[in-house]
mmCIF file of C-alpha atoms in Angstrom:
data_model
loop_
_atom_site.group_PDB
_atom_site.id
_atom_site.type_symbol
_atom_site.label_atom_id
_atom_site.label_comp_id
_atom_site.label_asym_id
_atom_site.label_seq_id
_atom_site.Cartn_x
_atom_site.Cartn_y
_atom_site.Cartn_z
ATOM 1 C CA UNK A 1329 73.785 -115.585 217.799
ATOM 2 C CA UNK A 1330 74.837 -119.050 216.427
ATOM 3 C CA UNK A 1331 72.090 -119.240 213.731
ATOM 4 C CA UNK A 1332 73.793 -121.662 211.759
ATOM 5 C CA UNK A 1333 73.778 -124.118 214.591
ATOM 6 C CA UNK A 1334 70.004 -123.108 215.615
ATOM 7 C CA UNK A 1335 68.888 -123.483 212.136
ATOM 8 C CA UNK A 1336 70.902 -126.653 210.799
ATOM 9 C CA UNK A 1337 67.986 -128.575 210.137
ATOM 10 C CA UNK A 1338 66.280 -125.923 208.432
ATOM 11 C CA UNK A 1339 69.211 -125.571 206.054
ATOM 12 C CA UNK A 1340 69.530 -129.087 205.501
ATOM 13 C CA UNK A 1341 65.855 -129.330 204.485
ATOM 14 C CA UNK A 1342 66.365 -126.459 202.199
ATOM 15 C CA UNK A 1343 69.318 -127.709 200.462
ATOM 16 C CA UNK A 1344 67.292 -130.728 199.733
ATOM 17 C CA UNK A 1345 64.473 -128.555 198.427
ATOM 18 C CA UNK A 1346 66.361 -126.815 196.225
ATOM 19 C CA UNK A 1347 68.642 -129.270 194.665
ATOM 20 C CA UNK A 1348 68.011 -130.676 190.984
ATOM 21 C CA UNK A 1349 64.656 -131.923 190.355
ATOM 22 C CA UNK A 1350 63.192 -129.941 193.609
ATOM 23 C CA UNK A 1351 63.448 -126.314 192.168
ATOM 24 C CA UNK A 1352 61.099 -124.078 193.794
ATOM 25 C CA UNK A 1353 58.683 -121.511 192.198
ATOM 26 C CA UNK A 1354 59.025 -117.910 193.789
ATOM 27 C CA UNK A 1355 56.496 -116.159 195.487
ATOM 28 C CA UNK A 1356 55.316 -112.572 196.057
ATOM 29 C CA UNK A 1357 53.474 -112.515 199.224
ATOM 30 C CA UNK A 1358 50.468 -110.150 199.964
ATOM 31 C CA UNK A 1359 49.872 -108.477 203.202
ATOM 32 C CA UNK A 1360 46.601 -106.570 204.389
ATOM 33 C CA UNK A 1361 46.096 -105.229 207.805
ATOM 34 C CA UNK A 1362 42.798 -105.819 209.444
ATOM 35 C CA UNK A 1363 40.024 -103.579 208.794
ATOM 36 C CA UNK A 1364 38.521 -101.561 211.763
ATOM 37 C CA UNK A 1365 34.860 -100.876 212.102
ATOM 38 C CA UNK A 1366 33.869 -97.297 211.336
ATOM 39 C CA UNK A 1367 37.242 -96.168 209.830
ATOM 40 C CA UNK A 1368 39.553 -96.831 206.811
ATOM 41 C CA UNK A 1369 43.103 -97.668 207.448
ATOM 42 C CA UNK A 1370 45.968 -98.196 205.368
ATOM 43 C CA UNK A 1371 49.832 -99.159 206.044
ATOM 44 C CA UNK A 1372 52.526 -97.141 204.203
ATOM 45 C CA UNK A 1373 55.651 -99.058 203.798
ATOM 46 C CA UNK A 1374 58.632 -97.433 201.765
ATOM 47 C CA UNK A 1375 61.703 -99.223 200.980
ATOM 48 C CA UNK A 1376 65.177 -97.623 201.162
ATOM 49 C CA UNK A 1377 67.493 -100.053 199.185
ATOM 50 C CA UNK A 1378 70.332 -97.939 198.400
ATOM 51 C CA UNK A 1379 71.211 -94.554 196.978
ATOM 52 C CA UNK A 1380 70.007 -91.346 198.851
ATOM 53 C CA UNK A 1381 66.830 -90.014 200.552
ATOM 54 C CA UNK A 1382 63.787 -88.426 198.662
ATOM 55 C CA UNK A 1383 63.449 -85.593 200.844
ATOM 56 C CA UNK A 1384 60.075 -84.672 198.901
ATOM 57 C CA UNK A 1385 58.611 -87.602 200.599
ATOM 58 C CA UNK A 1386 60.257 -87.530 204.139
ATOM 59 C CA UNK A 1387 59.220 -83.877 204.246
ATOM 60 C CA UNK A 1388 55.774 -84.468 203.412
ATOM 61 C CA UNK A 1389 55.320 -87.348 205.954
ATOM 62 C CA UNK A 1390 56.734 -84.985 208.787
ATOM 63 C CA UNK A 1391 54.796 -82.086 207.501
ATOM 64 C CA UNK A 1392 51.407 -84.101 207.312
ATOM 65 C CA UNK A 1393 52.171 -86.178 210.482
ATOM 66 C CA UNK A 1394 51.723 -89.499 208.235
ATOM 67 C CA UNK A 1395 53.192 -92.577 209.723
ATOM 68 C CA UNK A 1396 54.978 -94.985 207.723
ATOM 69 C CA UNK A 1397 57.228 -98.118 208.133
ATOM 70 C CA UNK A 1398 60.627 -97.627 206.437
ATOM 71 C CA UNK A 1399 62.596 -100.700 205.146
ATOM 72 C CA UNK A 1400 65.998 -99.936 205.278
ATOM 73 C CA UNK A 1401 69.278 -101.807 204.046
ATOM 74 C CA UNK A 1402 72.593 -101.714 205.492
ATOM 75 C CA UNK A 1403 73.695 -100.044 202.276
ATOM 76 C CA UNK A 1404 71.310 -97.085 202.841
ATOM 77 C CA UNK A 1405 71.980 -96.597 206.608
ATOM 78 C CA UNK A 1406 75.829 -96.148 205.629
ATOM 79 C CA UNK A 1407 74.816 -93.060 203.599
ATOM 80 C CA UNK A 1408 71.844 -91.462 204.832
ATOM 81 C CA UNK A 1409 72.606 -90.423 208.642
ATOM 82 C CA UNK A 1410 70.793 -87.150 208.297
ATOM 83 C CA UNK A 1411 67.531 -88.930 207.289
ATOM 84 C CA UNK A 1412 67.919 -91.411 209.895
ATOM 85 C CA UNK A 1413 68.260 -88.721 212.472
ATOM 86 C CA UNK A 1414 65.122 -87.055 211.355
ATOM 87 C CA UNK A 1415 63.121 -90.277 211.379
ATOM 88 C CA UNK A 1416 64.352 -91.126 215.039
ATOM 89 C CA UNK A 1417 63.487 -87.670 216.021
ATOM 90 C CA UNK A 1418 59.827 -88.741 214.998
ATOM 91 C CA UNK A 1419 59.250 -92.021 216.662
ATOM 92 C CA UNK A 1420 55.519 -91.488 216.664
ATOM 93 C CA UNK A 1421 55.724 -91.409 212.553
ATOM 94 C CA UNK A 1422 58.538 -93.780 211.718
ATOM 95 C CA UNK A 1423 59.230 -97.411 212.219
ATOM 96 C CA UNK A 1424 62.467 -98.731 210.681
ATOM 97 C CA UNK A 1425 62.458 -102.317 209.767
ATOM 98 C CA UNK A 1426 64.819 -104.884 207.825
ATOM 99 C CA UNK A 1427 65.353 -104.667 204.357
ATOM 100 C CA UNK A 1428 68.558 -106.651 204.374
ATOM 101 C CA UNK A 1429 72.264 -105.824 204.460
ATOM 102 C CA UNK A 1430 73.126 -105.725 200.862
ATOM 103 C CA UNK A 1431 69.704 -105.507 199.008
ATOM 104 C CA UNK A 1432 70.159 -109.107 197.972
ATOM 105 C CA UNK A 1433 66.858 -111.139 197.157
ATOM 106 C CA UNK A 1434 65.819 -113.688 199.681
ATOM 107 C CA UNK A 1435 66.013 -116.680 197.302
ATOM 108 C CA UNK A 1436 68.391 -119.606 198.263
ATOM 109 C CA UNK A 1437 68.812 -120.650 194.616
ATOM 110 C CA UNK A 1438 71.297 -118.939 192.224
ATOM 111 C CA UNK A 1439 69.115 -116.867 189.731
ATOM 112 C CA UNK A 1440 68.404 -113.102 188.675
ATOM 113 C CA UNK A 1441 65.174 -111.421 189.865
ATOM 114 C CA UNK A 1442 64.650 -108.220 187.870
ATOM 115 C CA UNK A 1443 68.161 -108.200 187.024
ATOM 116 C CA UNK A 1444 69.391 -108.610 190.814
ATOM 117 C CA UNK A 1445 71.309 -111.488 191.632
ATOM 118 C CA UNK A 1446 69.694 -113.675 194.454
ATOM 119 C CA UNK A 1447 71.455 -114.776 197.643
ATOM 120 C CA UNK A 1448 71.951 -118.302 195.922
ATOM 121 C CA UNK A 1449 72.149 -120.309 198.878
ATOM 122 C CA UNK A 1450 70.536 -120.905 202.515
ATOM 123 C CA UNK A 1451 73.384 -119.505 204.303
ATOM 124 C CA UNK A 1452 73.417 -116.406 202.034
ATOM 125 C CA UNK A 1453 69.858 -115.876 202.920
ATOM 126 C CA UNK A 1454 70.585 -115.858 206.561
ATOM 127 C CA UNK A 1455 73.680 -113.590 206.200
ATOM 128 C CA UNK A 1456 71.564 -111.033 204.396
ATOM 129 C CA UNK A 1457 68.622 -111.059 207.003
ATOM 130 C CA UNK A 1458 70.967 -111.039 210.041
ATOM 131 C CA UNK A 1459 73.503 -108.089 208.428
ATOM 132 C CA UNK A 1460 70.417 -106.282 207.875
ATOM 133 C CA UNK A 1461 69.221 -106.559 211.696
ATOM 134 C CA UNK A 1462 72.823 -105.694 212.668
ATOM 135 C CA UNK A 1463 73.078 -102.701 210.648
ATOM 136 C CA UNK A 1464 69.939 -101.253 212.136
ATOM 137 C CA UNK A 1465 71.221 -102.177 215.783
ATOM 138 C CA UNK A 1466 74.235 -99.976 215.120
ATOM 139 C CA UNK A 1467 71.826 -97.042 214.798
ATOM 140 C CA UNK A 1468 70.085 -97.731 218.003
ATOM 141 C CA UNK A 1469 67.040 -98.737 216.658
ATOM 142 C CA UNK A 1470 64.835 -101.421 218.356
ATOM 143 C CA UNK A 1471 65.347 -104.706 216.997
ATOM 144 C CA UNK A 1472 63.406 -105.168 213.782
ATOM 145 C CA UNK A 1473 60.414 -107.431 213.749
ATOM 146 C CA UNK A 1474 59.734 -107.346 210.214
ATOM 147 C CA UNK A 1475 61.686 -108.136 207.171
ATOM 148 C CA UNK A 1476 61.330 -107.299 203.312
ATOM 149 C CA UNK A 1477 63.790 -108.808 200.835
ATOM 150 C CA UNK A 1478 64.976 -107.049 197.729
ATOM 151 C CA UNK A 1479 62.343 -107.396 194.976
ATOM 152 C CA UNK A 1480 59.890 -108.758 197.418
ATOM 153 C CA UNK A 1481 60.061 -112.244 195.993
ATOM 154 C CA UNK A 1482 61.199 -115.330 197.800
ATOM 155 C CA UNK A 1483 61.656 -118.913 197.561
ATOM 156 C CA UNK A 1484 59.100 -120.851 199.833
ATOM 157 C CA UNK A 1485 62.210 -122.342 201.748
ATOM 158 C CA UNK A 1486 63.586 -118.988 202.364
ATOM 159 C CA UNK A 1487 60.526 -117.895 203.775
ATOM 160 C CA UNK A 1488 60.685 -120.657 206.248
ATOM 161 C CA UNK A 1489 64.199 -119.820 207.319
ATOM 162 C CA UNK A 1490 63.319 -116.198 207.955
ATOM 163 C CA UNK A 1491 60.224 -116.963 209.956
ATOM 164 C CA UNK A 1492 62.557 -119.510 212.166
ATOM 165 C CA UNK A 1493 64.363 -116.267 212.586
ATOM 166 C CA UNK A 1494 61.406 -114.641 214.272
ATOM 167 C CA UNK A 1495 60.878 -112.119 211.514
ATOM 168 C CA UNK A 1496 57.310 -111.607 209.890
ATOM 169 C CA UNK A 1497 57.799 -110.801 206.281
ATOM 170 C CA UNK A 1498 56.240 -107.655 204.848
ATOM 171 C CA UNK A 1499 54.170 -108.355 201.533
ATOM 172 C CA UNK A 1500 51.914 -105.653 200.231
ATOM 173 C CA UNK A 1501 48.592 -105.206 198.526
ATOM 174 C CA UNK A 1502 49.299 -102.214 196.560
ATOM 175 C CA UNK A 1503 52.488 -101.454 194.206
ATOM 176 C CA UNK A 1504 52.286 -97.781 194.545
ATOM 177 C CA UNK A 1505 55.507 -96.938 192.115
ATOM 178 C CA UNK A 1506 56.404 -99.703 190.238
ATOM 179 C CA UNK A 1507 59.879 -99.930 191.883
ATOM 180 C CA UNK A 1508 60.117 -96.204 191.568
ATOM 181 C CA UNK A 1509 59.884 -96.415 187.803
ATOM 182 C CA UNK A 1510 56.398 -95.015 187.205
ATOM 183 C CA UNK A 1511 55.545 -91.517 186.318
ATOM 184 C CA UNK A 1512 53.986 -89.162 188.944
ATOM 185 C CA UNK A 1513 50.518 -89.406 187.677
ATOM 186 C CA UNK A 1514 50.235 -93.283 187.593
ATOM 187 C CA UNK A 1515 52.008 -93.382 190.867
ATOM 188 C CA UNK A 1516 49.595 -90.922 192.432
ATOM 189 C CA UNK A 1517 46.668 -92.853 190.986
ATOM 190 C CA UNK A 1518 47.498 -96.192 192.331
ATOM 191 C CA UNK A 1519 48.503 -94.943 195.808
ATOM 192 C CA UNK A 1520 45.060 -92.782 196.041
ATOM 193 C CA UNK A 1521 43.158 -95.846 195.203
ATOM 194 C CA UNK A 1522 44.045 -97.569 198.416
ATOM 195 C CA UNK A 1523 41.337 -98.932 200.741
ATOM 196 C CA UNK A 1524 40.594 -100.053 204.072
ATOM 197 C CA UNK A 1525 43.168 -102.711 204.999
ATOM 198 C CA UNK A 1526 45.488 -102.175 202.274
ATOM 199 C CA UNK A 1527 49.488 -102.076 202.447
ATOM 200 C CA UNK A 1528 51.186 -99.706 200.019
ATOM 201 C CA UNK A 1529 54.784 -100.186 199.057
ATOM 202 C CA UNK A 1530 56.829 -97.273 197.498
ATOM 203 C CA UNK A 1531 60.437 -96.189 197.583
ATOM 204 C CA UNK A 1532 62.191 -93.391 199.468
ATOM 205 C CA UNK A 1533 65.405 -93.753 197.915
ATOM 206 C CA UNK A 1534 65.198 -92.172 194.585
ATOM 207 C CA UNK A 1535 64.979 -88.324 195.004
ATOM 208 C CA UNK A 1536 65.563 -88.110 191.041
ATOM 209 C CA UNK A 1537 62.684 -90.175 189.987
ATOM 210 C CA UNK A 1538 59.093 -88.609 188.919
ATOM 211 C CA UNK A 1539 57.584 -91.371 191.032
ATOM 212 C CA UNK A 1540 58.518 -89.423 194.256
ATOM 213 C CA UNK A 1541 56.341 -86.424 193.437
ATOM 214 C CA UNK A 1542 53.491 -89.021 192.660
ATOM 215 C CA UNK A 1543 53.945 -90.694 196.020
ATOM 216 C CA UNK A 1544 53.418 -87.578 197.891
ATOM 217 C CA UNK A 1545 50.544 -86.650 195.765
ATOM 218 C CA UNK A 1546 48.816 -89.996 196.364
ATOM 219 C CA UNK A 1547 49.194 -89.747 200.183
ATOM 220 C CA UNK A 1548 47.760 -86.547 200.337
ATOM 221 C CA UNK A 1549 44.777 -87.643 198.484
ATOM 222 C CA UNK A 1550 44.248 -90.493 200.989
ATOM 223 C CA UNK A 1551 44.589 -88.130 203.817
ATOM 224 C CA UNK A 1552 41.975 -85.784 202.105
ATOM 225 C CA UNK A 1553 39.667 -88.733 202.050
ATOM 226 C CA UNK A 1554 40.037 -89.206 205.498
ATOM 227 C CA UNK A 1555 41.750 -92.414 205.717
ATOM 228 C CA UNK A 1556 44.152 -93.344 208.671
ATOM 229 C CA UNK A 1557 47.863 -94.396 208.270
ATOM 230 C CA UNK A 1558 49.380 -97.035 210.526
ATOM 231 C CA UNK A 1559 52.696 -98.473 210.753
ATOM 232 C CA UNK A 1560 52.941 -102.282 210.679
ATOM 233 C CA UNK A 1561 53.701 -102.740 214.271
ATOM 234 C CA UNK A 1562 50.368 -100.884 214.963
ATOM 235 C CA UNK A 1563 48.217 -103.154 213.212
ATOM 236 C CA UNK A 1564 47.490 -106.862 212.747
ATOM 237 C CA UNK A 1565 49.175 -107.783 209.533
ATOM 238 C CA UNK A 1566 47.643 -111.029 207.743
ATOM 239 C CA UNK A 1567 50.016 -112.004 205.087
ATOM 240 C CA UNK A 1568 49.855 -115.194 202.657
ATOM 241 C CA UNK A 1569 52.406 -117.778 202.076
ATOM 242 C CA UNK A 1570 53.092 -118.402 205.704
ATOM 243 C CA UNK A 1571 54.730 -115.003 206.040
ATOM 244 C CA UNK A 1572 52.794 -113.850 209.264
ATOM 245 C CA UNK A 1573 51.321 -116.734 210.932
#
């Protein structure tokens, strides 16, 4: 794709927007799925940023037939082929989506978000999004429709660029594991509190963190309550900040 040619105007506008005197505040978009009469539905989204696979979570999803949308980076895909094969063996459960090529925040000005250096320019944002999509294509997965950037915070101009590429941007309504830094008890409490229409974010790439145990506990509590789990592609997602419209 000749992305830079197609998006020349968008980039030019973005460069103006982030020039001195036009600094933009970052936004952390929310996302909900449409409620359905007579039943409670939640969407589970799990980020695979880098590192390895939390098999506690993956095994629980398969054994309990809990669908999930997995946001994978190119970095994670390189080192987790066995987990990818398990996910591909269960297409009824897992939807793999774009988390970027190198886990770089989709922010087109140089800064740090939670200690992570941002993409820093419009061109770098585009490269991050496209390299993530390419990494998924190599695995044989269908072309991704959703994107979630590292840290899930964005500059408004980056959101506009990503939408121009055809991706919806996945916010969330419940931060389940606090970036996988919470303990098991608090993670389980947060996830178990999900209600009809909520979109949960948690992580599946930290097998040594206590949060993973809490993710499993929270999901099983929701299942026991009778809530239905859906993938993002199976539900109408409604995001703010221009992320889905």
